[in-house]
């Protein structure tokens, strides 16, 4: 079946640098794309979402870009901090399918001091 | 605001034994989800409740897994009998409901199950 996936399993960045986490999706029927952050021993935490009719959305230190032409999603974190170290998941949501989330495999972000 | 509560946090059982997990969602959240997260993978939805009714349980292995949300608040997930491949973290999540940002789900800390 169609699924959401990620390009890189681990990303290591220097504190203060910008981070970019990528995700490829295959279901063009998705209404929303969402990024979740999961710290060790905790459940995933909602970060930011983007609707399928948008190509960019900004939050606090985070920006999500959506390229529907190539079915690509990215999460940019500005001035990465040690507290950003976690596993990041992209997920897709189809409103007509009961609003269920389909998660990708995750990228681990490691921030070096 | 209190978050999603789950218990126990850890459980170790032998294969063929039974186990139950409990979840208390955020107050006022009508929708409750149970996910299975195998190490190194993203969460996989097992079952979704809307109040006390099942919205989707297509990925729930019904021969061994069962879940209920009798009063539309707390929920329990049971595995009987457990298999080695059931070793995973079981996450409970809740959201306000189907009509507003249903994809913004709040997750509990999970129950880490080890089947030996």
Coordinates of C-alpha atoms in Angstrom, one line a residue:
Chain A
X1 CA 0.0 0.0 0.0
X2 CA 1.0 3.6 -0.2
X3 CA 3.1 4.9 2.7
X4 CA 5.2 7.8 4.0
X5 CA 8.9 7.3 4.1
X6 CA 12.1 9.2 5.0
X7 CA 15.4 9.6 3.1
X8 CA 17.9 9.6 6.0
X9 CA 17.7 7.6 9.2
X10 CA 20.3 9.7 11.1
X11 CA 21.2 13.4 10.8
X12 CA 24.0 14.9 12.9
X13 CA 24.4 18.7 13.1
X14 CA 26.4 21.2 15.1
X15 CA 24.6 23.2 17.7
X16 CA 23.5 26.5 16.1
X17 CA 23.4 25.2 12.6
X18 CA 20.2 24.7 10.6
X19 CA 18.7 21.2 10.2
X20 CA 16.8 19.9 7.3
X21 CA 14.8 16.6 7.7
X22 CA 13.3 15.1 4.5
X23 CA 10.4 12.9 3.8
X24 CA 8.9 11.4 0.7
X25 CA 5.3 10.5 0.5
X26 CA 3.3 8.5 -2.1
X27 CA -0.4 9.1 -1.4
X28 CA -1.5 12.1 -3.4
X29 CA -4.9 12.0 -1.6
X30 CA -3.5 13.2 1.7
X31 CA -5.1 16.4 3.0
X32 CA -2.5 17.3 5.7
X33 CA 1.1 16.5 6.4
X34 CA 2.3 16.6 9.9
X35 CA 5.7 16.5 11.7
X36 CA 6.0 14.9 15.1
X37 CA 9.0 14.8 17.4
X38 CA 9.7 11.9 19.7
X39 CA 12.2 12.1 22.5
X40 CA 13.6 9.0 24.1
X41 CA 11.1 7.3 26.4
X42 CA 8.2 9.7 25.4
X43 CA 5.3 9.6 23.0
X44 CA 5.4 11.6 19.7
X45 CA 4.8 15.4 20.1
X46 CA 3.0 17.4 17.4
X47 CA 5.3 20.1 15.9
X48 CA 3.6 21.6 12.9
X49 CA 1.3 20.7 10.1
X50 CA 0.8 21.8 6.5
X51 CA -2.3 21.6 4.4
X52 CA -2.0 20.0 1.0
X53 CA -2.9 23.2 -0.8
X54 CA 0.0 25.1 0.8
X55 CA 3.7 24.9 -0.1
X56 CA 5.2 26.5 3.0
X57 CA 4.3 27.1 6.6
X58 CA 6.4 28.6 9.4
X59 CA 6.3 28.1 13.1
X60 CA 8.6 29.0 15.9
X61 CA 12.1 28.1 14.6
X62 CA 10.6 25.5 12.3
X63 CA 9.5 25.7 8.7
X64 CA 7.8 23.0 6.7
X65 CA 8.0 22.9 2.9
X66 CA 5.7 20.8 0.7
X67 CA 6.5 20.0 -2.9
X68 CA 3.6 18.2 -4.4
X69 CA 5.2 17.8 -7.8
X70 CA 7.8 15.4 -6.4
X71 CA 5.8 14.4 -3.4
X72 CA 8.4 15.7 -1.0
X73 CA 8.1 17.2 2.5
X74 CA 10.8 18.8 4.6
X75 CA 11.2 20.1 8.1
X76 CA 13.7 22.9 8.6
X77 CA 14.9 23.7 12.1
X78 CA 16.7 27.0 12.6
X79 CA 19.5 27.4 15.0
X80 CA 19.4 23.8 16.2
X81 CA 19.7 23.3 19.9
X82 CA 20.6 20.2 22.0
X83 CA 16.9 20.0 23.0
X84 CA 16.0 19.3 19.4
X85 CA 17.8 16.0 19.6
X86 CA 15.0 13.4 19.0
X87 CA 13.5 11.2 16.3
X88 CA 11.3 13.1 13.8
X89 CA 8.4 11.5 12.0
X90 CA 6.4 12.8 9.1
X91 CA 2.9 11.6 8.9
X92 CA 0.0 12.0 6.5
X93 CA -3.7 12.4 7.1
X94 CA -6.6 11.8 4.8
X95 CA -9.8 13.4 6.2
X96 CA -12.1 11.1 4.3
X97 CA -10.3 8.0 5.7
X98 CA -11.3 8.6 9.3
X99 CA -8.6 11.1 9.9
X100 CA -6.1 8.3 10.5
X101 CA -2.4 9.2 10.5
X102 CA 0.1 7.1 8.6
X103 CA 3.6 7.6 9.9
X104 CA 6.9 7.2 8.2
X105 CA 10.0 5.5 9.6
X106 CA 11.6 8.4 11.3
X107 CA 14.9 10.3 11.2
X108 CA 17.1 10.6 14.3
X109 CA 18.5 14.1 14.8
X110 CA 21.7 14.4 16.9
X111 CA 22.9 17.8 17.9
X112 CA 26.5 18.1 18.7
X113 CA 27.5 20.8 21.3
Chain B
X1 CA -3.8 20.5 31.4
X2 CA -3.0 16.9 32.2
X3 CA -1.7 14.8 29.3
X4 CA -2.6 11.3 28.2
X5 CA -1.9 8.9 31.0
X6 CA -0.9 5.3 30.4
X7 CA -0.1 2.4 32.6
X8 CA 1.9 0.4 33.2
X9 CA 5.0 2.0 31.7
X10 CA 6.8 -1.3 31.4
X11 CA 5.7 -4.9 31.2
X12 CA 7.6 -8.1 30.7
X13 CA 5.7 -11.3 30.1
X14 CA 6.3 -14.8 28.6
X15 CA 4.9 -15.8 25.3
X16 CA 1.3 -17.1 25.5
X17 CA 0.6 -15.0 28.6
X18 CA -2.0 -12.2 28.6
X19 CA -1.4 -8.5 29.2
X20 CA -3.6 -5.4 29.4
X21 CA -2.8 -1.8 29.0
X22 CA -4.8 1.2 30.3
X23 CA -5.2 4.7 28.8
X24 CA -6.8 7.8 30.1
X25 CA -7.1 10.5 27.4
X26 CA -7.1 14.2 27.8
X27 CA -10.3 15.4 29.3
X28 CA -12.9 16.3 26.6
X29 CA -11.1 14.4 23.8
X30 CA -13.6 12.4 21.9
X31 CA -11.2 10.4 19.8
X32 CA -8.8 7.8 21.2
X33 CA -6.2 5.8 19.3
X34 CA -4.0 2.9 20.1
X35 CA -0.7 2.5 18.2
X36 CA 2.0 -0.1 18.1
X37 CA 5.5 1.2 17.7
X38 CA 8.2 -1.4 17.0
X39 CA 11.7 -0.3 17.7
X40 CA 13.1 1.9 15.0
X41 CA 9.8 2.3 13.2
X42 CA 7.0 4.8 13.2
X43 CA 3.8 4.2 15.1
X44 CA 1.2 2.0 13.4
X45 CA -2.5 2.5 14.2
X46 CA -4.2 -0.5 15.7
X47 CA -7.6 0.9 16.6
X48 CA -9.5 4.3 16.7
X49 CA -12.4 5.1 18.9
X50 CA -14.9 7.9 18.5
X51 CA -16.4 8.2 22.0
X52 CA -17.2 4.6 22.8
X53 CA -17.6 3.4 19.2
X54 CA -14.9 1.9 17.0
X55 CA -14.1 4.0 13.9
X56 CA -11.4 1.7 12.5
X57 CA -9.8 -1.5 13.7
X58 CA -8.6 -2.8 10.3
X59 CA -5.0 -3.2 11.5
X60 CA -5.9 -4.8 14.8
X61 CA -5.0 -8.6 15.0
X62 CA -8.3 -9.6 16.3
X63 CA -7.4 -13.1 17.0
X64 CA -5.3 -12.0 19.9
X65 CA -5.8 -8.2 20.4
X66 CA -8.9 -6.6 21.8
X67 CA -9.7 -3.1 22.9
X68 CA -12.6 -1.3 24.6
X69 CA -13.7 2.1 25.6
X70 CA -16.9 1.4 27.4
X71 CA -17.8 4.8 28.8
X72 CA -16.2 6.9 26.1
X73 CA -13.3 7.9 28.3
X74 CA -10.7 5.4 29.5
X75 CA -9.7 2.6 27.3
X76 CA -7.9 -0.8 27.7
X77 CA -6.0 -2.8 25.1
X78 CA -5.5 -6.5 25.7
X79 CA -3.3 -9.1 24.1
X80 CA -4.1 -12.8 24.7
X81 CA -2.0 -14.8 24.1
X82 CA 1.1 -12.7 23.5
X83 CA 3.7 -13.6 20.8
X84 CA 7.3 -12.7 20.6
X85 CA 6.6 -10.3 17.8
X86 CA 4.2 -8.3 20.0
X87 CA 7.3 -6.8 21.7
X88 CA 6.9 -3.1 21.1
X89 CA 5.8 0.2 22.7
X90 CA 2.1 0.6 22.8
X91 CA 1.1 4.2 22.5
X92 CA -2.3 5.8 23.3
X93 CA -3.2 9.1 21.8
X94 CA -6.3 11.3 21.8
X95 CA -7.6 14.2 19.8
X96 CA -10.6 16.6 20.2
X97 CA -12.7 14.9 17.6
X98 CA -13.2 14.5 13.9
X99 CA -14.2 18.0 13.0
X100 CA -11.2 20.1 14.2
X101 CA -7.6 19.2 13.5
X102 CA -8.1 15.5 14.1
X103 CA -4.5 14.9 13.0
X104 CA -3.2 16.9 16.0
X105 CA -3.0 14.0 18.3
X106 CA -1.6 14.0 21.9
X107 CA 0.3 10.9 22.8
X108 CA 0.9 9.3 26.1
X109 CA 4.4 8.0 27.2
X110 CA 3.6 4.5 26.1
X111 CA 3.9 1.1 27.6
X112 CA 7.0 -0.9 26.6
X113 CA 6.1 -4.5 26.3
X114 CA 8.7 -7.2 26.2
X115 CA 7.6 -10.8 25.4
X116 CA 10.2 -13.4 26.2

